[in-house]
Every structure is written in C-alpha cells, then in structure tokens.
Amino acid sequence: MIRCAQASSPPSPPRPLAREFFMAPTEVVASRLLGHFLLRRVDGAWLGGPVVETEAYLEEDPACHAFRGETARNRSMFGPPGHAYVYLVYGIHHCVNAVCQPAGRGEAVLIRAIEPWFGKERLRVNRRVSQDARLVDGPGKICAALAIDRGLDGIDLCDPGSQLMFAQNPGRARWLGSEEAIRRTPRIGITRAADLPLRFVVGNPD
C-alpha cells in the first residue's frame, strides 16, 4: 500500500485535526481520515504514519459496541467527539478508534491499517516481523507497534499536547492522487452486519 516516498518525521509541531472534523457523519470521517497521520508520542518521539484503512461503526449498527447502550467498557465511545476509544479483544489485542458525533451518541471509526512512516526502528522493536509492510497492517498490530493500550482510552485526540492524535497531512492530496483512490467495501473480520459498506481503503482492497 506504500503510495509515495515516506517522510522521515511528521510536521513539527504536528497539528491535530480539529474537533469539528469528528462531528461529520461517521462514515464521512472514516473516509476523510485516510491519508492523515495517526501519531503516538513515545519518549518524546513520534511513531506512526498515514491512515490507509478504516471502518465506521454506527450506533444503530448491530456490530457497534454502542448498539446495546453505554457500559463501563464503551463509555468513551459516547463522546465527546475527537477522543480515543481503545478496547481489548480476545484478551490480547487492543484496537484504537476515533470517537465521532455529539456527546451521547456512540459512534466511532476503527483504524485498521496505517503506513509505517515515522519511528520505524521503534516500531520494529515493538513488532518483531521480517517485513515492514506487516508492521501496522491490522488494528491489533497498530496498537502493538505504537504502544497503544487501555491507558489511552478517552484521551483527547485534538489536544496539541496529546500523546495520541490524528495530525493533518499537508501532502494528503498528493499522497492520495485522487479521491477516487478511496474504495468503499463491506467490513471484514466481523459476523454481525458484515455486509454494510462501511470499510474505507486506499487503493485496491485485499
């Protein structure tokens, strides 16, 4: 999925996406996040890269964690928007989401894959795999590589001082080439409402 020459470091200082960005319809946010940077600050250095795959989860969607209402586990999914929802699956893998919509409505965008642009050496330490393309090509892999866990659940993604953010990519338009590079498909890896076309991928989906 590598689309162009990689930058060695993100813009300094990185500019987080505005809170208003996450107030759009959740499937729109899922598409618009593609190409912007997911960044995690560890020991003063930024890890991450551009988002290349997302999935939207809507409150009325049976596959959404908010479908049955608010619980202690999913509380941060109910807002405010522009915060992280981090959860654990199978007791092993963490997944990171961007919370969308006004507070009180449980919707979020799952980050399924990014390109490993920044902090590659640290990513390789956290994820011991032979190919860089496999470092962050899944939601659990992203969290392992970027050291994202439940301790970051609810963190403000729009705060310039945050340890986790979605930062503006000034070269997003060039990186994408065209908005037509974004493909919309059914979601994968789930059993409920798997046919809903709420997965967004840059390039040809696998």
mmCIF file of N, CA, C and O in Angstrom, residues 18-86:
data_model
loop_
_atom_site.group_PDB
_atom_site.id
_atom_site.type_symbol
_atom_site.label_atom_id
_atom_site.label_comp_id
_atom_site.label_asym_id
_atom_site.label_seq_id
_atom_site.Cartn_x
_atom_site.Cartn_y
_atom_site.Cartn_z
ATOM 1 N N ALA A 18 -9.029 19.194 13.840
ATOM 2 C CA ALA A 18 -9.916 19.955 14.720
ATOM 3 C C ALA A 18 -11.084 19.093 15.203
ATOM 4 O O ALA A 18 -11.479 18.118 14.553
ATOM 5 N N ARG A 19 -11.637 19.476 16.337
ATOM 6 C CA ARG A 19 -12.785 18.757 16.898
ATOM 7 C C ARG A 19 -13.925 18.671 15.879
ATOM 8 O O ARG A 19 -14.612 17.647 15.782
ATOM 9 N N GLU A 20 -14.124 19.750 15.117
ATOM 10 C CA GLU A 20 -15.219 19.775 14.130
ATOM 11 C C GLU A 20 -15.077 18.673 13.085
ATOM 12 O O GLU A 20 -16.071 18.208 12.530
ATOM 13 N N PHE A 21 -13.866 18.268 12.813
ATOM 14 C CA PHE A 21 -13.614 17.192 11.846
ATOM 15 C C PHE A 21 -14.397 15.933 12.229
ATOM 16 O O PHE A 21 -14.918 15.228 11.362
ATOM 17 N N PHE A 22 -14.481 15.663 13.531
ATOM 18 C CA PHE A 22 -15.098 14.429 14.027
ATOM 19 C C PHE A 22 -16.603 14.568 14.254
ATOM 20 O O PHE A 22 -17.241 13.623 14.719
ATOM 21 N N MET A 23 -17.159 15.733 13.908
ATOM 22 C CA MET A 23 -18.592 15.949 14.048
ATOM 23 C C MET A 23 -19.351 15.589 12.775
ATOM 24 O O MET A 23 -20.578 15.545 12.768
ATOM 25 N N ALA A 24 -18.651 15.352 11.685
ATOM 26 C CA ALA A 24 -19.298 14.946 10.439
ATOM 27 C C ALA A 24 -19.888 13.547 10.607
ATOM 28 O O ALA A 24 -19.556 12.838 11.572
ATOM 29 N N PRO A 25 -20.775 13.103 9.699
ATOM 30 C CA PRO A 25 -21.253 11.722 9.769
ATOM 31 C C PRO A 25 -20.080 10.750 9.854
ATOM 32 O O PRO A 25 -19.045 10.946 9.213
ATOM 33 N N THR A 26 -20.233 9.733 10.657
ATOM 34 C CA THR A 26 -19.114 8.859 10.984
ATOM 35 C C THR A 26 -18.503 8.199 9.759
ATOM 36 O O THR A 26 -17.277 8.063 9.664
ATOM 37 N N GLU A 27 -19.327 7.811 8.790
ATOM 38 C CA GLU A 27 -18.760 7.210 7.582
ATOM 39 C C GLU A 27 -17.968 8.230 6.762
ATOM 40 O O GLU A 27 -17.008 7.878 6.076
ATOM 41 N N VAL A 28 -18.348 9.514 6.867
ATOM 42 C CA VAL A 28 -17.587 10.577 6.196
ATOM 43 C C VAL A 28 -16.231 10.756 6.881
ATOM 44 O O VAL A 28 -15.192 10.888 6.223
ATOM 45 N N VAL A 29 -16.233 10.754 8.211
ATOM 46 C CA VAL A 29 -14.976 10.842 8.958
ATOM 47 C C VAL A 29 -14.062 9.670 8.590
ATOM 48 O O VAL A 29 -12.855 9.845 8.386
ATOM 49 N N ALA A 30 -14.628 8.473 8.483
ATOM 50 C CA ALA A 30 -13.840 7.288 8.154
ATOM 51 C C ALA A 30 -13.128 7.448 6.819
ATOM 52 O O ALA A 30 -11.975 7.031 6.665
ATOM 53 N N SER A 31 -13.797 8.065 5.866
ATOM 54 C CA SER A 31 -13.185 8.300 4.557
ATOM 55 C C SER A 31 -12.153 9.428 4.625
ATOM 56 O O SER A 31 -11.040 9.311 4.087
ATOM 57 N N ARG A 32 -12.501 10.497 5.303
ATOM 58 C CA ARG A 32 -11.615 11.671 5.348
ATOM 59 C C ARG A 32 -10.359 11.454 6.179
ATOM 60 O O ARG A 32 -9.361 12.165 5.997
ATOM 61 N N LEU A 33 -10.369 10.493 7.095
ATOM 62 C CA LEU A 33 -9.171 10.202 7.877
ATOM 63 C C LEU A 33 -8.065 9.593 7.020
ATOM 64 O O LEU A 33 -6.880 9.701 7.360
ATOM 65 N N LEU A 34 -8.432 8.946 5.929
ATOM 66 C CA LEU A 34 -7.439 8.311 5.077
ATOM 67 C C LEU A 34 -6.450 9.351 4.567
ATOM 68 O O LEU A 34 -6.839 10.374 4.010
ATOM 69 N N GLY A 35 -5.184 9.066 4.774
ATOM 70 C CA GLY A 35 -4.138 9.981 4.321
ATOM 71 C C GLY A 35 -3.634 10.922 5.390
ATOM 72 O O GLY A 35 -2.540 11.475 5.261
ATOM 73 N N HIS A 36 -4.422 11.150 6.438
ATOM 74 C CA HIS A 36 -3.920 11.929 7.560
ATOM 75 C C HIS A 36 -3.110 11.009 8.480
ATOM 76 O O HIS A 36 -3.191 9.785 8.391
ATOM 77 N N PHE A 37 -2.318 11.604 9.366
ATOM 78 C CA PHE A 37 -1.377 10.835 10.180
ATOM 79 C C PHE A 37 -1.979 10.402 11.510
ATOM 80 O O PHE A 37 -2.539 11.230 12.237
ATOM 81 N N LEU A 38 -1.846 9.127 11.840
ATOM 82 C CA LEU A 38 -2.049 8.658 13.209
ATOM 83 C C LEU A 38 -0.688 8.722 13.884
ATOM 84 O O LEU A 38 0.276 8.082 13.416
ATOM 85 N N LEU A 39 -0.589 9.484 14.974
ATOM 86 C CA LEU A 39 0.694 9.698 15.654
ATOM 87 C C LEU A 39 0.594 9.347 17.131
ATOM 88 O O LEU A 39 -0.382 9.692 17.806
ATOM 89 N N ARG A 40 1.625 8.692 17.616
ATOM 90 C CA ARG A 40 1.743 8.332 19.035
ATOM 91 C C ARG A 40 3.110 8.810 19.519
ATOM 92 O O ARG A 40 4.133 8.483 18.922
ATOM 93 N N ARG A 41 3.110 9.612 20.586
ATOM 94 C CA ARG A 41 4.372 10.116 21.110
ATOM 95 C C ARG A 41 4.872 9.191 22.210
ATOM 96 O O ARG A 41 4.188 8.936 23.192
ATOM 97 N N VAL A 42 6.101 8.676 22.028
ATOM 98 C CA VAL A 42 6.727 7.783 22.997
ATOM 99 C C VAL A 42 8.136 8.294 23.272
ATOM 100 O O VAL A 42 8.942 8.427 22.338
ATOM 101 N N ASP A 43 8.425 8.603 24.516
ATOM 102 C CA ASP A 43 9.747 9.113 24.911
ATOM 103 C C ASP A 43 10.161 10.311 24.062
ATOM 104 O O ASP A 43 11.320 10.438 23.641
ATOM 105 N N GLY A 44 9.200 11.185 23.779
ATOM 106 C CA GLY A 44 9.475 12.408 23.051
ATOM 107 C C GLY A 44 9.552 12.260 21.547
ATOM 108 O O GLY A 44 9.735 13.263 20.835
ATOM 109 N N ALA A 45 9.427 11.052 21.021
ATOM 110 C CA ALA A 45 9.491 10.816 19.579
ATOM 111 C C ALA A 45 8.132 10.383 19.057
ATOM 112 O O ALA A 45 7.357 9.720 19.762
ATOM 113 N N TRP A 46 7.838 10.743 17.808
ATOM 114 C CA TRP A 46 6.565 10.393 17.195
ATOM 115 C C TRP A 46 6.678 9.094 16.405
ATOM 116 O O TRP A 46 7.608 8.914 15.612
ATOM 117 N N LEU A 47 5.721 8.214 16.624
ATOM 118 C CA LEU A 47 5.580 6.981 15.859
ATOM 119 C C LEU A 47 4.291 7.063 15.057
ATOM 120 O O LEU A 47 3.317 7.662 15.509
ATOM 121 N N GLY A 48 4.258 6.437 13.870
ATOM 122 C CA GLY A 48 3.005 6.377 13.123
ATOM 123 C C GLY A 48 3.173 6.584 11.647
ATOM 124 O O GLY A 48 4.221 6.307 11.063
ATOM 125 N N GLY A 49 2.109 7.094 11.020
ATOM 126 C CA GLY A 49 2.102 7.296 9.581
ATOM 127 C C GLY A 49 0.691 7.534 9.090
ATOM 128 O O GLY A 49 -0.261 7.614 9.878
ATOM 129 N N PRO A 50 0.523 7.647 7.770
ATOM 130 C CA PRO A 50 -0.798 7.920 7.211
ATOM 131 C C PRO A 50 -1.750 6.728 7.334
ATOM 132 O O PRO A 50 -1.347 5.575 7.187
ATOM 133 N N VAL A 51 -3.005 7.046 7.594
ATOM 134 C CA VAL A 51 -4.048 6.025 7.706
ATOM 135 C C VAL A 51 -4.405 5.521 6.310
ATOM 136 O O VAL A 51 -4.610 6.308 5.387
ATOM 137 N N VAL A 52 -4.487 4.199 6.156
ATOM 138 C CA VAL A 52 -4.815 3.631 4.851
ATOM 139 C C VAL A 52 -6.071 2.753 4.868
ATOM 140 O O VAL A 52 -6.568 2.366 3.805
ATOM 141 N N GLU A 53 -6.594 2.455 6.058
ATOM 142 C CA GLU A 53 -7.810 1.623 6.115
ATOM 143 C C GLU A 53 -8.579 1.930 7.385
ATOM 144 O O GLU A 53 -7.990 1.989 8.472
ATOM 145 N N THR A 54 -9.879 2.126 7.252
ATOM 146 C CA THR A 54 -10.741 2.423 8.397
ATOM 147 C C THR A 54 -12.055 1.659 8.264
ATOM 148 O O THR A 54 -12.409 1.173 7.183
ATOM 149 N N GLU A 55 -12.787 1.596 9.351
ATOM 150 C CA GLU A 55 -14.166 1.099 9.339
ATOM 151 C C GLU A 55 -15.018 1.991 10.231
ATOM 152 O O GLU A 55 -14.586 2.361 11.332
ATOM 153 N N ALA A 56 -16.210 2.314 9.767
ATOM 154 C CA ALA A 56 -17.149 3.116 10.554
ATOM 155 C C ALA A 56 -18.091 2.200 11.328
ATOM 156 O O ALA A 56 -18.548 1.174 10.804
ATOM 157 N N TYR A 57 -18.393 2.590 12.570
ATOM 158 C CA TYR A 57 -19.349 1.859 13.399
ATOM 159 C C TYR A 57 -20.389 2.850 13.907
ATOM 160 O O TYR A 57 -20.055 3.832 14.572
ATOM 161 N N LEU A 58 -21.661 2.574 13.569
ATOM 162 C CA LEU A 58 -22.765 3.481 13.839
ATOM 163 C C LEU A 58 -23.619 2.938 14.985
ATOM 164 O O LEU A 58 -23.737 1.722 15.175
ATOM 165 N N GLU A 59 -24.266 3.835 15.722
ATOM 166 C CA GLU A 59 -24.963 3.430 16.937
ATOM 167 C C GLU A 59 -26.072 2.412 16.675
ATOM 168 O O GLU A 59 -26.309 1.517 17.499
ATOM 169 N N GLU A 60 -26.748 2.521 15.532
ATOM 170 C CA GLU A 60 -27.833 1.585 15.234
ATOM 171 C C GLU A 60 -27.338 0.313 14.551
ATOM 172 O O GLU A 60 -28.128 -0.552 14.158
ATOM 173 N N ASP A 61 -26.050 0.157 14.438
ATOM 174 C CA ASP A 61 -25.379 -0.950 13.761
ATOM 175 C C ASP A 61 -25.150 -2.093 14.764
ATOM 176 O O ASP A 61 -24.510 -1.899 15.791
ATOM 177 N N PRO A 62 -25.678 -3.297 14.510
ATOM 178 C CA PRO A 62 -25.535 -4.403 15.475
ATOM 179 C C PRO A 62 -24.092 -4.772 15.783
ATOM 180 O O PRO A 62 -23.822 -5.372 16.820
ATOM 181 N N ALA A 63 -23.154 -4.427 14.903
ATOM 182 C CA ALA A 63 -21.743 -4.737 15.150
ATOM 183 C C ALA A 63 -21.061 -3.683 16.014
ATOM 184 O O ALA A 63 -19.922 -3.878 16.443
ATOM 185 N N CYS A 64 -21.750 -2.586 16.267
ATOM 186 C CA CYS A 64 -21.164 -1.477 17.029
ATOM 187 C C CYS A 64 -21.220 -1.773 18.527
ATOM 188 O O CYS A 64 -22.240 -2.272 19.029
ATOM 189 N N HIS A 65 -20.162 -1.453 19.251
ATOM 190 C CA HIS A 65 -20.143 -1.677 20.700
ATOM 191 C C HIS A 65 -21.204 -0.866 21.429
ATOM 192 O O HIS A 65 -21.566 -1.194 22.557
ATOM 193 N N ALA A 66 -21.685 0.216 20.801
ATOM 194 C CA ALA A 66 -22.683 1.071 21.434
ATOM 195 C C ALA A 66 -24.111 0.606 21.161
ATOM 196 O O ALA A 66 -25.054 1.219 21.676
ATOM 197 N N PHE A 67 -24.275 -0.440 20.397
ATOM 198 C CA PHE A 67 -25.606 -0.867 19.950
ATOM 199 C C PHE A 67 -26.542 -1.155 21.122
ATOM 200 O O PHE A 67 -27.722 -0.830 21.073
ATOM 201 N N ARG A 68 -26.023 -1.727 22.189
ATOM 202 C CA ARG A 68 -26.855 -2.097 23.349
ATOM 203 C C ARG A 68 -26.777 -1.066 24.472
ATOM 204 O O ARG A 68 -27.244 -1.314 25.585
ATOM 205 N N GLY A 69 -26.191 0.084 24.186
ATOM 206 C CA GLY A 69 -26.144 1.146 25.179
ATOM 207 C C GLY A 69 -24.792 1.294 25.842
ATOM 208 O O GLY A 69 -23.849 0.544 25.584
ATOM 209 N N GLU A 70 -24.715 2.286 26.710
ATOM 210 C CA GLU A 70 -23.457 2.631 27.359
ATOM 211 C C GLU A 70 -23.120 1.675 28.498
ATOM 212 O O GLU A 70 -23.984 1.286 29.278
ATOM 213 N N THR A 71 -21.853 1.278 28.560
ATOM 214 C CA THR A 71 -21.343 0.432 29.632
ATOM 215 C C THR A 71 -20.018 1.023 30.117
ATOM 216 O O THR A 71 -19.487 1.966 29.532
ATOM 217 N N ALA A 72 -19.456 0.432 31.162
ATOM 218 C CA ALA A 72 -18.155 0.888 31.639
ATOM 219 C C ALA A 72 -17.091 0.699 30.563
ATOM 220 O O ALA A 72 -16.180 1.515 30.423
ATOM 221 N N ARG A 73 -17.219 -0.366 29.792
ATOM 222 C CA ARG A 73 -16.209 -0.663 28.764
ATOM 223 C C ARG A 73 -16.245 0.335 27.617
ATOM 224 O O ARG A 73 -15.214 0.767 27.113
ATOM 225 N N ASN A 74 -17.458 0.711 27.167
ATOM 226 C CA ASN A 74 -17.561 1.533 25.954
ATOM 227 C C ASN A 74 -17.864 3.002 26.237
ATOM 228 O O ASN A 74 -18.178 3.759 25.318
ATOM 229 N N ARG A 75 -17.751 3.423 27.496
ATOM 230 C CA ARG A 75 -18.202 4.762 27.884
ATOM 231 C C ARG A 75 -17.567 5.864 27.038
ATOM 232 O O ARG A 75 -18.236 6.810 26.634
ATOM 233 N N SER A 76 -16.287 5.761 26.738
ATOM 234 C CA SER A 76 -15.632 6.833 25.980
ATOM 235 C C SER A 76 -16.120 6.901 24.541
ATOM 236 O O SER A 76 -15.943 7.923 23.877
ATOM 237 N N MET A 77 -16.783 5.851 24.072
ATOM 238 C CA MET A 77 -17.336 5.867 22.713
ATOM 239 C C MET A 77 -18.500 6.849 22.598
ATOM 240 O O MET A 77 -18.858 7.272 21.498
ATOM 241 N N PHE A 78 -19.085 7.225 23.714
ATOM 242 C CA PHE A 78 -20.232 8.119 23.718
ATOM 243 C C PHE A 78 -19.828 9.596 23.820
ATOM 244 O O PHE A 78 -20.652 10.449 24.085
ATOM 245 N N GLY A 79 -18.569 9.861 23.591
ATOM 246 C CA GLY A 79 -18.121 11.234 23.472
ATOM 247 C C GLY A 79 -17.469 11.789 24.718
ATOM 248 O O GLY A 79 -17.361 11.095 25.737
ATOM 249 N N PRO A 80 -17.010 13.023 24.540
ATOM 250 C CA PRO A 80 -17.203 13.913 23.396
ATOM 251 C C PRO A 80 -16.394 13.471 22.173
ATOM 252 O O PRO A 80 -15.495 12.646 22.290
ATOM 253 N N PRO A 81 -16.740 14.034 21.002
ATOM 254 C CA PRO A 81 -16.054 13.649 19.765
ATOM 255 C C PRO A 81 -14.591 14.086 19.804
ATOM 256 O O PRO A 81 -14.199 14.980 20.563
ATOM 257 N N GLY A 82 -13.775 13.435 18.970
ATOM 258 C CA GLY A 82 -12.368 13.768 18.912
ATOM 259 C C GLY A 82 -11.556 13.173 20.043
ATOM 260 O O GLY A 82 -10.443 13.617 20.319
ATOM 261 N N HIS A 83 -12.108 12.158 20.694
ATOM 262 C CA HIS A 83 -11.383 11.415 21.725
ATOM 263 C C HIS A 83 -11.171 9.982 21.237
ATOM 264 O O HIS A 83 -11.788 9.548 20.269
ATOM 265 N N ALA A 84 -10.282 9.268 21.903
ATOM 266 C CA ALA A 84 -9.985 7.889 21.524
ATOM 267 C C ALA A 84 -10.886 6.914 22.279
ATOM 268 O O ALA A 84 -11.196 7.123 23.457
ATOM 269 N N TYR A 85 -11.284 5.870 21.591
ATOM 270 C CA TYR A 85 -11.926 4.723 22.221
ATOM 271 C C TYR A 85 -10.999 3.536 21.974
ATOM 272 O O TYR A 85 -10.793 3.127 20.832
ATOM 273 N N VAL A 86 -10.394 3.031 23.043
ATOM 274 C CA VAL A 86 -9.460 1.910 22.941
ATOM 275 C C VAL A 86 -10.049 0.737 23.701
ATOM 276 O O VAL A 86 -10.433 0.870 24.866
#
